[in-house]
PDB file of C-alpha atoms in Angstrom:
ATOM      1  CA  UNK A 156      14.351 -36.065 -13.686  1.00 42.00           C
ATOM      2  CA  UNK A 157      12.162 -35.957 -10.537  1.00 50.00           C
ATOM      3  CA  UNK A 158      12.087 -32.772  -8.527  1.00 48.00           C
ATOM      4  CA  UNK A 159      13.733 -32.983  -5.083  1.00 48.00           C
ATOM      5  CA  UNK A 160      11.489 -33.014  -2.042  1.00 52.00           C
ATOM      6  CA  UNK A 161      12.763 -30.973   0.947  1.00 51.00           C
ATOM      7  CA  UNK A 162      12.056 -33.800   3.391  1.00 52.00           C
ATOM      8  CA  UNK A 163      14.126 -36.255   1.351  1.00 50.00           C
ATOM      9  CA  UNK A 164      17.413 -34.409   1.716  1.00 45.00           C
ATOM     10  CA  UNK A 165      20.320 -36.526   2.991  1.00 44.00           C
ATOM     11  CA  UNK A 166      20.489 -36.742   6.772  1.00 43.00           C
ATOM     12  CA  UNK A 167      23.727 -34.727   6.887  1.00 41.00           C
ATOM     13  CA  UNK A 168      22.110 -31.785   5.139  1.00 44.00           C
ATOM     14  CA  UNK A 169      18.839 -31.657   7.025  1.00 51.00           C
ATOM     15  CA  UNK A 170      19.227 -28.110   8.277  1.00 49.00           C
ATOM     16  CA  UNK A 171      16.688 -25.328   8.328  1.00 61.00           C
ATOM     17  CA  UNK A 172      18.543 -23.220   5.764  1.00 69.00           C
ATOM     18  CA  UNK A 173      18.883 -26.147   3.384  1.00 73.00           C
ATOM     19  CA  UNK A 174      15.179 -26.892   3.535  1.00 71.00           C
ATOM     20  CA  UNK A 175      14.368 -23.217   3.119  1.00 72.00           C
ATOM     21  CA  UNK A 176      16.603 -23.084   0.054  1.00 78.00           C
ATOM     22  CA  UNK A 177      15.013 -26.228  -1.364  1.00 81.00           C
ATOM     23  CA  UNK A 178      11.530 -24.744  -1.049  1.00 82.00           C
ATOM     24  CA  UNK A 179      12.749 -21.466  -2.548  1.00 79.00           C
ATOM     25  CA  UNK A 180      14.207 -23.389  -5.488  1.00 83.00           C
ATOM     26  CA  UNK A 181      10.887 -25.167  -6.013  1.00 81.00           C
ATOM     27  CA  UNK A 182       9.085 -21.833  -5.789  1.00 81.00           C
ATOM     28  CA  UNK A 183      11.311 -20.492  -8.557  1.00 82.00           C
ATOM     29  CA  UNK A 184      10.587 -23.552 -10.687  1.00 83.00           C
ATOM     30  CA  UNK A 185       6.873 -22.944 -10.204  1.00 83.00           C
ATOM     31  CA  UNK A 186       7.152 -19.708 -12.144  1.00 81.00           C
ATOM     32  CA  UNK A 187       6.939 -21.920 -15.229  1.00 80.00           C
ATOM     33  CA  UNK A 188       3.496 -23.480 -15.628  1.00 82.00           C
ATOM     34  CA  UNK A 189       4.835 -26.630 -17.275  1.00 80.00           C
ATOM     35  CA  UNK A 190       6.712 -27.549 -14.092  1.00 82.00           C
ATOM     36  CA  UNK A 191       3.690 -27.588 -11.795  1.00 83.00           C
ATOM     37  CA  UNK A 192       2.241 -30.933 -12.752  1.00 81.00           C
ATOM     38  CA  UNK A 193       5.656 -32.608 -12.603  1.00 82.00           C
ATOM     39  CA  UNK A 194       6.366 -31.181  -9.162  1.00 81.00           C
ATOM     40  CA  UNK A 195       3.098 -32.589  -7.822  1.00 81.00           C
ATOM     41  CA  UNK A 196       3.530 -36.025  -9.392  1.00 80.00           C
ATOM     42  CA  UNK A 197       7.156 -36.248  -8.187  1.00 81.00           C
ATOM     43  CA  UNK A 198       5.962 -36.243  -4.579  1.00 83.00           C
ATOM     44  CA  UNK A 199       7.461 -32.873  -3.704  1.00 84.00           C
ATOM     45  CA  UNK A 200       4.210 -31.697  -2.114  1.00 86.00           C
ATOM     46  CA  UNK A 201       4.887 -33.862   0.940  1.00 87.00           C
ATOM     47  CA  UNK A 202       8.225 -32.124   1.446  1.00 86.00           C
ATOM     48  CA  UNK A 203       6.714 -28.677   1.004  1.00 87.00           C
ATOM     49  CA  UNK A 204       4.107 -29.474   3.637  1.00 89.00           C
ATOM     50  CA  UNK A 205       6.825 -30.818   5.947  1.00 86.00           C
ATOM     51  CA  UNK A 206       8.642 -27.473   5.762  1.00 86.00           C
ATOM     52  CA  UNK A 207       5.339 -25.655   6.203  1.00 85.00           C
ATOM     53  CA  UNK A 208       4.899 -27.505   9.488  1.00 84.00           C
ATOM     54  CA  UNK A 209       8.434 -27.262  10.830  1.00 79.00           C
ATOM     55  CA  UNK A 210      10.416 -24.608   8.967  1.00 70.00           C
ATOM     56  CA  UNK A 211      11.372 -21.039   9.830  1.00 79.00           C
ATOM     57  CA  UNK A 212       8.944 -18.186   9.167  1.00 84.00           C
ATOM     58  CA  UNK A 213      10.509 -17.436   5.777  1.00 85.00           C
ATOM     59  CA  UNK A 214      10.377 -21.116   4.830  1.00 84.00           C
ATOM     60  CA  UNK A 215       6.819 -21.230   6.143  1.00 86.00           C
ATOM     61  CA  UNK A 216       5.806 -18.352   3.885  1.00 89.00           C
ATOM     62  CA  UNK A 217       7.607 -19.754   0.844  1.00 88.00           C
ATOM     63  CA  UNK A 218       6.001 -23.154   1.395  1.00 90.00           C
ATOM     64  CA  UNK A 219       2.566 -21.525   1.493  1.00 90.00           C
ATOM     65  CA  UNK A 220       3.417 -19.588  -1.667  1.00 90.00           C
ATOM     66  CA  UNK A 221       4.479 -22.822  -3.372  1.00 88.00           C
ATOM     67  CA  UNK A 222       1.250 -24.555  -2.348  1.00 89.00           C
ATOM     68  CA  UNK A 223      -0.749 -21.588  -3.626  1.00 89.00           C
ATOM     69  CA  UNK A 224       1.036 -21.820  -6.967  1.00 88.00           C
ATOM     70  CA  UNK A 225       0.350 -25.555  -7.179  1.00 86.00           C
ATOM     71  CA  UNK A 226      -3.261 -25.213  -6.048  1.00 86.00           C
ATOM     72  CA  UNK A 227      -4.223 -23.373  -9.226  1.00 85.00           C
ATOM     73  CA  UNK A 228      -4.183 -26.842 -10.837  1.00 80.00           C
ATOM     74  CA  UNK A 229      -7.519 -27.767  -9.321  1.00 74.00           C
ATOM     75  CA  UNK A 230      -7.286 -31.451 -10.187  1.00 77.00           C
ATOM     76  CA  UNK A 231      -4.249 -31.533  -7.851  1.00 77.00           C
ATOM     77  CA  UNK A 232      -6.025 -29.907  -4.890  1.00 82.00           C
ATOM     78  CA  UNK A 233      -6.954 -33.271  -3.396  1.00 84.00           C
ATOM     79  CA  UNK A 234      -3.307 -34.372  -3.487  1.00 86.00           C
ATOM     80  CA  UNK A 235      -2.174 -31.172  -1.760  1.00 88.00           C
ATOM     81  CA  UNK A 236      -4.783 -31.471   0.975  1.00 89.00           C
ATOM     82  CA  UNK A 237      -4.165 -35.197   1.406  1.00 89.00           C
ATOM     83  CA  UNK A 238      -0.494 -34.418   2.050  1.00 88.00           C
ATOM     84  CA  UNK A 239      -1.578 -32.554   5.182  1.00 92.00           C
ATOM     85  CA  UNK A 240      -1.429 -28.981   3.904  1.00 91.00           C
ATOM     86  CA  UNK A 241      -4.700 -27.701   5.343  1.00 94.00           C
ATOM     87  CA  UNK A 242      -3.933 -27.615   9.082  1.00 93.00           C
ATOM     88  CA  UNK A 243      -0.569 -25.798   8.799  1.00 93.00           C
ATOM     89  CA  UNK A 244      -2.136 -23.299   6.394  1.00 94.00           C
ATOM     90  CA  UNK A 245      -4.818 -22.584   8.995  1.00 95.00           C
ATOM     91  CA  UNK A 246      -2.094 -22.115  11.605  1.00 93.00           C
ATOM     92  CA  UNK A 247      -0.326 -19.697   9.272  1.00 92.00           C
ATOM     93  CA  UNK A 248      -3.541 -17.671   9.088  1.00 92.00           C
ATOM     94  CA  UNK A 249      -3.292 -17.261  12.838  1.00 90.00           C
ATOM     95  CA  UNK A 250       0.425 -16.833  13.440  1.00 90.00           C
ATOM     96  CA  UNK A 251       1.964 -15.740  10.151  1.00 89.00           C
ATOM     97  CA  UNK A 252       3.145 -12.381   8.908  1.00 89.00           C
ATOM     98  CA  UNK A 253       0.952 -10.402   6.531  1.00 91.00           C
ATOM     99  CA  UNK A 254       2.688 -12.075   3.577  1.00 91.00           C
ATOM    100  CA  UNK A 255       2.271 -15.493   5.149  1.00 91.00           C
ATOM    101  CA  UNK A 256      -1.411 -14.923   5.812  1.00 93.00           C
ATOM    102  CA  UNK A 257      -1.901 -13.684   2.265  1.00 94.00           C
ATOM    103  CA  UNK A 258      -0.258 -16.793   0.808  1.00 93.00           C
ATOM    104  CA  UNK A 259      -2.281 -19.006   3.148  1.00 94.00           C
ATOM    105  CA  UNK A 260      -5.621 -17.413   2.217  1.00 96.00           C
ATOM    106  CA  UNK A 261      -4.799 -17.653  -1.479  1.00 94.00           C
ATOM    107  CA  UNK A 262      -3.933 -21.336  -1.177  1.00 94.00           C
ATOM    108  CA  UNK A 263      -6.932 -22.046   1.055  1.00 95.00           C
ATOM    109  CA  UNK A 264      -9.300 -20.394  -1.417  1.00 96.00           C
ATOM    110  CA  UNK A 265      -8.111 -22.643  -4.232  1.00 93.00           C
ATOM    111  CA  UNK A 266      -8.071 -25.784  -2.099  1.00 94.00           C
ATOM    112  CA  UNK A 267     -11.613 -25.217  -0.814  1.00 95.00           C
ATOM    113  CA  UNK A 268     -13.028 -25.121  -4.316  1.00 93.00           C
ATOM    114  CA  UNK A 269     -12.582 -28.906  -4.301  1.00 91.00           C
ATOM    115  CA  UNK A 270     -15.599 -30.318  -2.470  1.00 90.00           C
ATOM    116  CA  UNK A 271     -13.655 -32.828  -0.414  1.00 90.00           C
ATOM    117  CA  UNK A 272     -11.398 -30.143   1.022  1.00 93.00           C
ATOM    118  CA  UNK A 273     -14.200 -28.031   2.479  1.00 96.00           C
ATOM    119  CA  UNK A 274     -14.711 -30.454   5.357  1.00 95.00           C
ATOM    120  CA  UNK A 275     -10.959 -30.675   5.920  1.00 95.00           C
ATOM    121  CA  UNK A 276     -10.673 -26.908   6.196  1.00 96.00           C
ATOM    122  CA  UNK A 277     -13.629 -26.567   8.551  1.00 97.00           C
ATOM    123  CA  UNK A 278     -12.391 -29.348  10.817  1.00 97.00           C
ATOM    124  CA  UNK A 279      -8.936 -27.748  10.877  1.00 96.00           C
ATOM    125  CA  UNK A 280     -10.528 -24.627  12.369  1.00 97.00           C
ATOM    126  CA  UNK A 281     -10.347 -22.281   9.407  1.00 98.00           C
ATOM    127  CA  UNK A 282     -13.672 -20.519  10.086  1.00 98.00           C
ATOM    128  CA  UNK A 283     -12.652 -18.768  13.351  1.00 97.00           C
ATOM    129  CA  UNK A 284      -9.402 -17.669  11.678  1.00 96.00           C
ATOM    130  CA  UNK A 285     -11.314 -16.215   8.741  1.00 97.00           C
ATOM    131  CA  UNK A 286     -13.657 -14.399  11.106  1.00 96.00           C
ATOM    132  CA  UNK A 287     -10.636 -12.801  12.777  1.00 94.00           C
ATOM    133  CA  UNK A 288      -9.398 -11.597   9.399  1.00 95.00           C
ATOM    134  CA  UNK A 289     -12.797  -9.998   8.740  1.00 95.00           C
ATOM    135  CA  UNK A 290     -12.574  -7.820  11.853  1.00 92.00           C
ATOM    136  CA  UNK A 291      -8.897  -6.850  11.665  1.00 87.00           C
ATOM    137  CA  UNK A 292      -8.582  -3.031  11.645  1.00 79.00           C
ATOM    138  CA  UNK A 293      -6.472  -2.988   8.469  1.00 78.00           C
ATOM    139  CA  UNK A 294      -8.742  -5.487   6.738  1.00 78.00           C
ATOM    140  CA  UNK A 295      -6.165  -6.233   4.045  1.00 84.00           C
ATOM    141  CA  UNK A 296      -7.298  -9.859   3.727  1.00 93.00           C
ATOM    142  CA  UNK A 297     -11.023  -9.270   4.151  1.00 94.00           C
ATOM    143  CA  UNK A 298     -11.754  -9.851   0.454  1.00 95.00           C
ATOM    144  CA  UNK A 299     -10.257 -13.320   0.394  1.00 96.00           C
ATOM    145  CA  UNK A 300     -11.593 -14.258   3.841  1.00 97.00           C
ATOM    146  CA  UNK A 301     -15.225 -13.553   2.957  1.00 98.00           C
ATOM    147  CA  UNK A 302     -14.755 -15.286  -0.408  1.00 98.00           C
ATOM    148  CA  UNK A 303     -13.567 -18.456   1.358  1.00 98.00           C
ATOM    149  CA  UNK A 304     -16.506 -18.281   3.764  1.00 98.00           C
ATOM    150  CA  UNK A 305     -18.856 -18.061   0.779  1.00 98.00           C
ATOM    151  CA  UNK A 306     -17.334 -21.263  -0.611  1.00 98.00           C
ATOM    152  CA  UNK A 307     -17.523 -23.045   2.741  1.00 98.00           C
ATOM    153  CA  UNK A 308     -21.112 -21.955   3.385  1.00 97.00           C
ATOM    154  CA  UNK A 309     -22.446 -24.331   0.743  1.00 95.00           C
ATOM    155  CA  UNK A 310     -21.171 -27.249   2.866  1.00 95.00           C
ATOM    156  CA  UNK A 311     -23.196 -28.343   5.900  1.00 95.00           C
ATOM    157  CA  UNK A 312     -20.240 -28.370   8.287  1.00 96.00           C
ATOM    158  CA  UNK A 313     -19.179 -25.007   6.919  1.00 97.00           C
ATOM    159  CA  UNK A 314     -22.578 -23.481   7.669  1.00 96.00           C
ATOM    160  CA  UNK A 315     -22.585 -24.915  11.163  1.00 96.00           C
ATOM    161  CA  UNK A 316     -19.108 -23.550  11.885  1.00 97.00           C
ATOM    162  CA  UNK A 317     -20.004 -20.113  10.519  1.00 97.00           C
ATOM    163  CA  UNK A 318     -23.132 -20.049  12.660  1.00 94.00           C
ATOM    164  CA  UNK A 319     -21.196 -21.049  15.775  1.00 95.00           C
ATOM    165  CA  UNK A 320     -18.746 -18.230  15.041  1.00 95.00           C
ATOM    166  CA  UNK A 321     -21.600 -15.705  15.465  1.00 93.00           C
ATOM    167  CA  UNK A 322     -20.963 -14.364  11.991  1.00 94.00           C
ATOM    168  CA  UNK A 323     -24.302 -12.688  11.287  1.00 95.00           C
ATOM    169  CA  UNK A 324     -23.559  -9.188  12.673  1.00 96.00           C
ATOM    170  CA  UNK A 325     -20.287  -9.097  10.732  1.00 96.00           C
ATOM    171  CA  UNK A 326     -21.974 -10.314   7.549  1.00 96.00           C
ATOM    172  CA  UNK A 327     -24.684  -7.674   7.800  1.00 95.00           C
ATOM    173  CA  UNK A 328     -22.061  -4.984   8.365  1.00 95.00           C
ATOM    174  CA  UNK A 329     -20.145  -6.101   5.271  1.00 95.00           C
ATOM    175  CA  UNK A 330     -23.365  -6.050   3.254  1.00 94.00           C
ATOM    176  CA  UNK A 331     -23.827  -2.448   4.351  1.00 93.00           C
ATOM    177  CA  UNK A 332     -20.284  -1.091   4.070  1.00 92.00           C
ATOM    178  CA  UNK A 333     -18.201  -3.528   2.008  1.00 92.00           C
ATOM    179  CA  UNK A 334     -17.078  -3.467  -1.601  1.00 93.00           C
ATOM    180  CA  UNK A 335     -19.547  -4.777  -4.207  1.00 94.00           C
ATOM    181  CA  UNK A 336     -17.758  -8.134  -4.365  1.00 95.00           C
ATOM    182  CA  UNK A 337     -17.570  -8.462  -0.592  1.00 95.00           C
ATOM    183  CA  UNK A 338     -21.250  -7.572  -0.276  1.00 95.00           C
ATOM    184  CA  UNK A 339     -22.032 -10.299  -2.789  1.00 96.00           C
ATOM    185  CA  UNK A 340     -20.058 -12.936  -0.907  1.00 97.00           C
ATOM    186  CA  UNK A 341     -21.486 -11.851   2.445  1.00 97.00           C
ATOM    187  CA  UNK A 342     -25.058 -12.178   1.205  1.00 96.00           C
ATOM    188  CA  UNK A 343     -24.212 -15.603  -0.269  1.00 96.00           C
ATOM    189  CA  UNK A 344     -23.203 -16.735   3.224  1.00 97.00           C
ATOM    190  CA  UNK A 345     -26.275 -15.082   4.728  1.00 95.00           C
ATOM    191  CA  UNK A 346     -28.604 -16.899   2.332  1.00 94.00           C
ATOM    192  CA  UNK A 347     -27.025 -20.263   3.107  1.00 95.00           C
ATOM    193  CA  UNK A 348     -27.352 -19.677   6.857  1.00 94.00           C
ATOM    194  CA  UNK A 349     -30.972 -18.557   6.582  1.00 91.00           C
ATOM    195  CA  UNK A 350     -31.874 -21.585   4.473  1.00 88.00           C
ATOM    196  CA  UNK A 351     -30.245 -23.817   7.077  1.00 85.00           C
ATOM    197  CA  UNK A 352     -31.971 -22.363  10.148  1.00 89.00           C
ATOM    198  CA  UNK A 353     -34.876 -19.925  10.407  1.00 88.00           C
ATOM    199  CA  UNK A 354     -33.375 -18.475  13.584  1.00 91.00           C
ATOM    200  CA  UNK A 355     -30.645 -16.897  11.480  1.00 91.00           C
ATOM    201  CA  UNK A 356     -33.319 -15.266   9.373  1.00 90.00           C
ATOM    202  CA  UNK A 357     -34.942 -13.792  12.488  1.00 91.00           C
ATOM    203  CA  UNK A 358     -31.579 -12.489  13.682  1.00 92.00           C
ATOM    204  CA  UNK A 359     -30.804 -11.033  10.263  1.00 91.00           C
ATOM    205  CA  UNK A 360     -34.112  -9.200  10.248  1.00 89.00           C
ATOM    206  CA  UNK A 361     -33.411  -7.803  13.713  1.00 92.00           C
ATOM    207  CA  UNK A 362     -30.051  -6.552  12.441  1.00 92.00           C
ATOM    208  CA  UNK A 363     -31.760  -4.568   9.685  1.00 91.00           C
ATOM    209  CA  UNK A 364     -31.125  -6.980   6.840  1.00 88.00           C
ATOM    210  CA  UNK A 365     -34.263  -6.010   4.895  1.00 88.00           C
ATOM    211  CA  UNK A 366     -33.145  -2.409   4.402  1.00 91.00           C
ATOM    212  CA  UNK A 367     -29.680  -3.554   3.384  1.00 92.00           C
ATOM    213  CA  UNK A 368     -31.115  -6.071   0.908  1.00 92.00           C
ATOM    214  CA  UNK A 369     -33.182  -3.321  -0.687  1.00 93.00           C
ATOM    215  CA  UNK A 370     -30.033  -1.241  -1.093  1.00 92.00           C
ATOM    216  CA  UNK A 371     -28.238  -4.226  -2.573  1.00 93.00           C
ATOM    217  CA  UNK A 372     -31.007  -4.591  -5.157  1.00 92.00           C
ATOM    218  CA  UNK A 373     -30.116  -1.133  -6.437  1.00 92.00           C
ATOM    219  CA  UNK A 374     -26.345  -1.108  -6.119  1.00 90.00           C
ATOM    220  CA  UNK A 375     -25.172  -4.725  -5.893  1.00 90.00           C
ATOM    221  CA  UNK A 376     -23.598  -7.075  -8.404  1.00 93.00           C
ATOM    222  CA  UNK A 377     -25.894  -9.255 -10.498  1.00 95.00           C
ATOM    223  CA  UNK A 378     -25.291 -12.253  -8.263  1.00 94.00           C
ATOM    224  CA  UNK A 379     -25.658 -10.095  -5.162  1.00 93.00           C
ATOM    225  CA  UNK A 380     -29.044  -8.901  -6.386  1.00 94.00           C
ATOM    226  CA  UNK A 381     -30.241 -12.472  -6.944  1.00 94.00           C
ATOM    227  CA  UNK A 382     -29.184 -13.462  -3.433  1.00 92.00           C
ATOM    228  CA  UNK A 383     -30.757 -10.325  -1.949  1.00 93.00           C
ATOM    229  CA  UNK A 384     -34.070 -11.314  -3.524  1.00 93.00           C
ATOM    230  CA  UNK A 385     -33.766 -14.754  -1.897  1.00 91.00           C
ATOM    231  CA  UNK A 386     -33.275 -13.171   1.528  1.00 90.00           C
ATOM    232  CA  UNK A 387     -36.195 -10.777   1.056  1.00 90.00           C
ATOM    233  CA  UNK A 388     -38.477 -13.615  -0.021  1.00 90.00           C
ATOM    234  CA  UNK A 389     -37.529 -15.618   3.065  1.00 86.00           C
ATOM    235  CA  UNK A 390     -38.171 -12.606   5.310  1.00 84.00           C
ATOM    236  CA  UNK A 391     -41.612 -12.137   3.745  1.00 84.00           C
ATOM    237  CA  UNK A 392     -42.402 -15.828   4.271  1.00 82.00           C
ATOM    238  CA  UNK A 393     -41.329 -15.532   7.885  1.00 76.00           C
ATOM    239  CA  UNK A 394     -43.577 -12.521   8.478  1.00 69.00           C
ATOM    240  CA  UNK A 395     -46.500 -14.245   6.746  1.00 55.00           C
ATOM    241  CA  UNK A 396     -46.397 -17.288   9.015  1.00 55.00           C
ATOM    242  CA  UNK A 397     -45.919 -15.358  12.253  1.00 58.00           C
TER     243      UNK A 397
END
């Protein structure tokens, strides 16, 4: 039997509470892995996105949680994004509660793994929202925000958007003070920017990147160390040709 979509409820029952309850019911069904594929193929994603766009805050959060649960099936990420999920998730990053933002970042991370969704996310304005999460005093979503930026940085439009957002000072600060995983992701973004435009490399050097890369070589993750070496090599090349 197909799963009900919240936007296909009879006209007489199209009330906010009914839609919220429908999404909550779907969220409960998503606890069981075997249901996820059927929910996507039944067309319920369109209804979930509809509630994400127009529902109450609780429905908004539950819709984001449902999309996050579905997005772990990476072959379905294109379907979720094609249903229009990306833009309302970006809006939730800006206007949602802490829970809503957490669900949105989790879903966005999974969706952006699919190459075709990177451009969608960038064009929906996700980069400025992620930058805001990086500088929030509590910083509870910093880990996921910098991880998404690392994914987006391998895409041309992602790099351009990150550069426009004046991310370098924040990246260098994370490389200095962040957790090992956050340092790794920050240096991944830094490498991609520096490979894209030598001006970023000059700015990174002025911000003290060389010293921080040397520290990362001693205390970073394996991947972080590899990326730190790339930055140091580029800095040396820059100095050689000056």
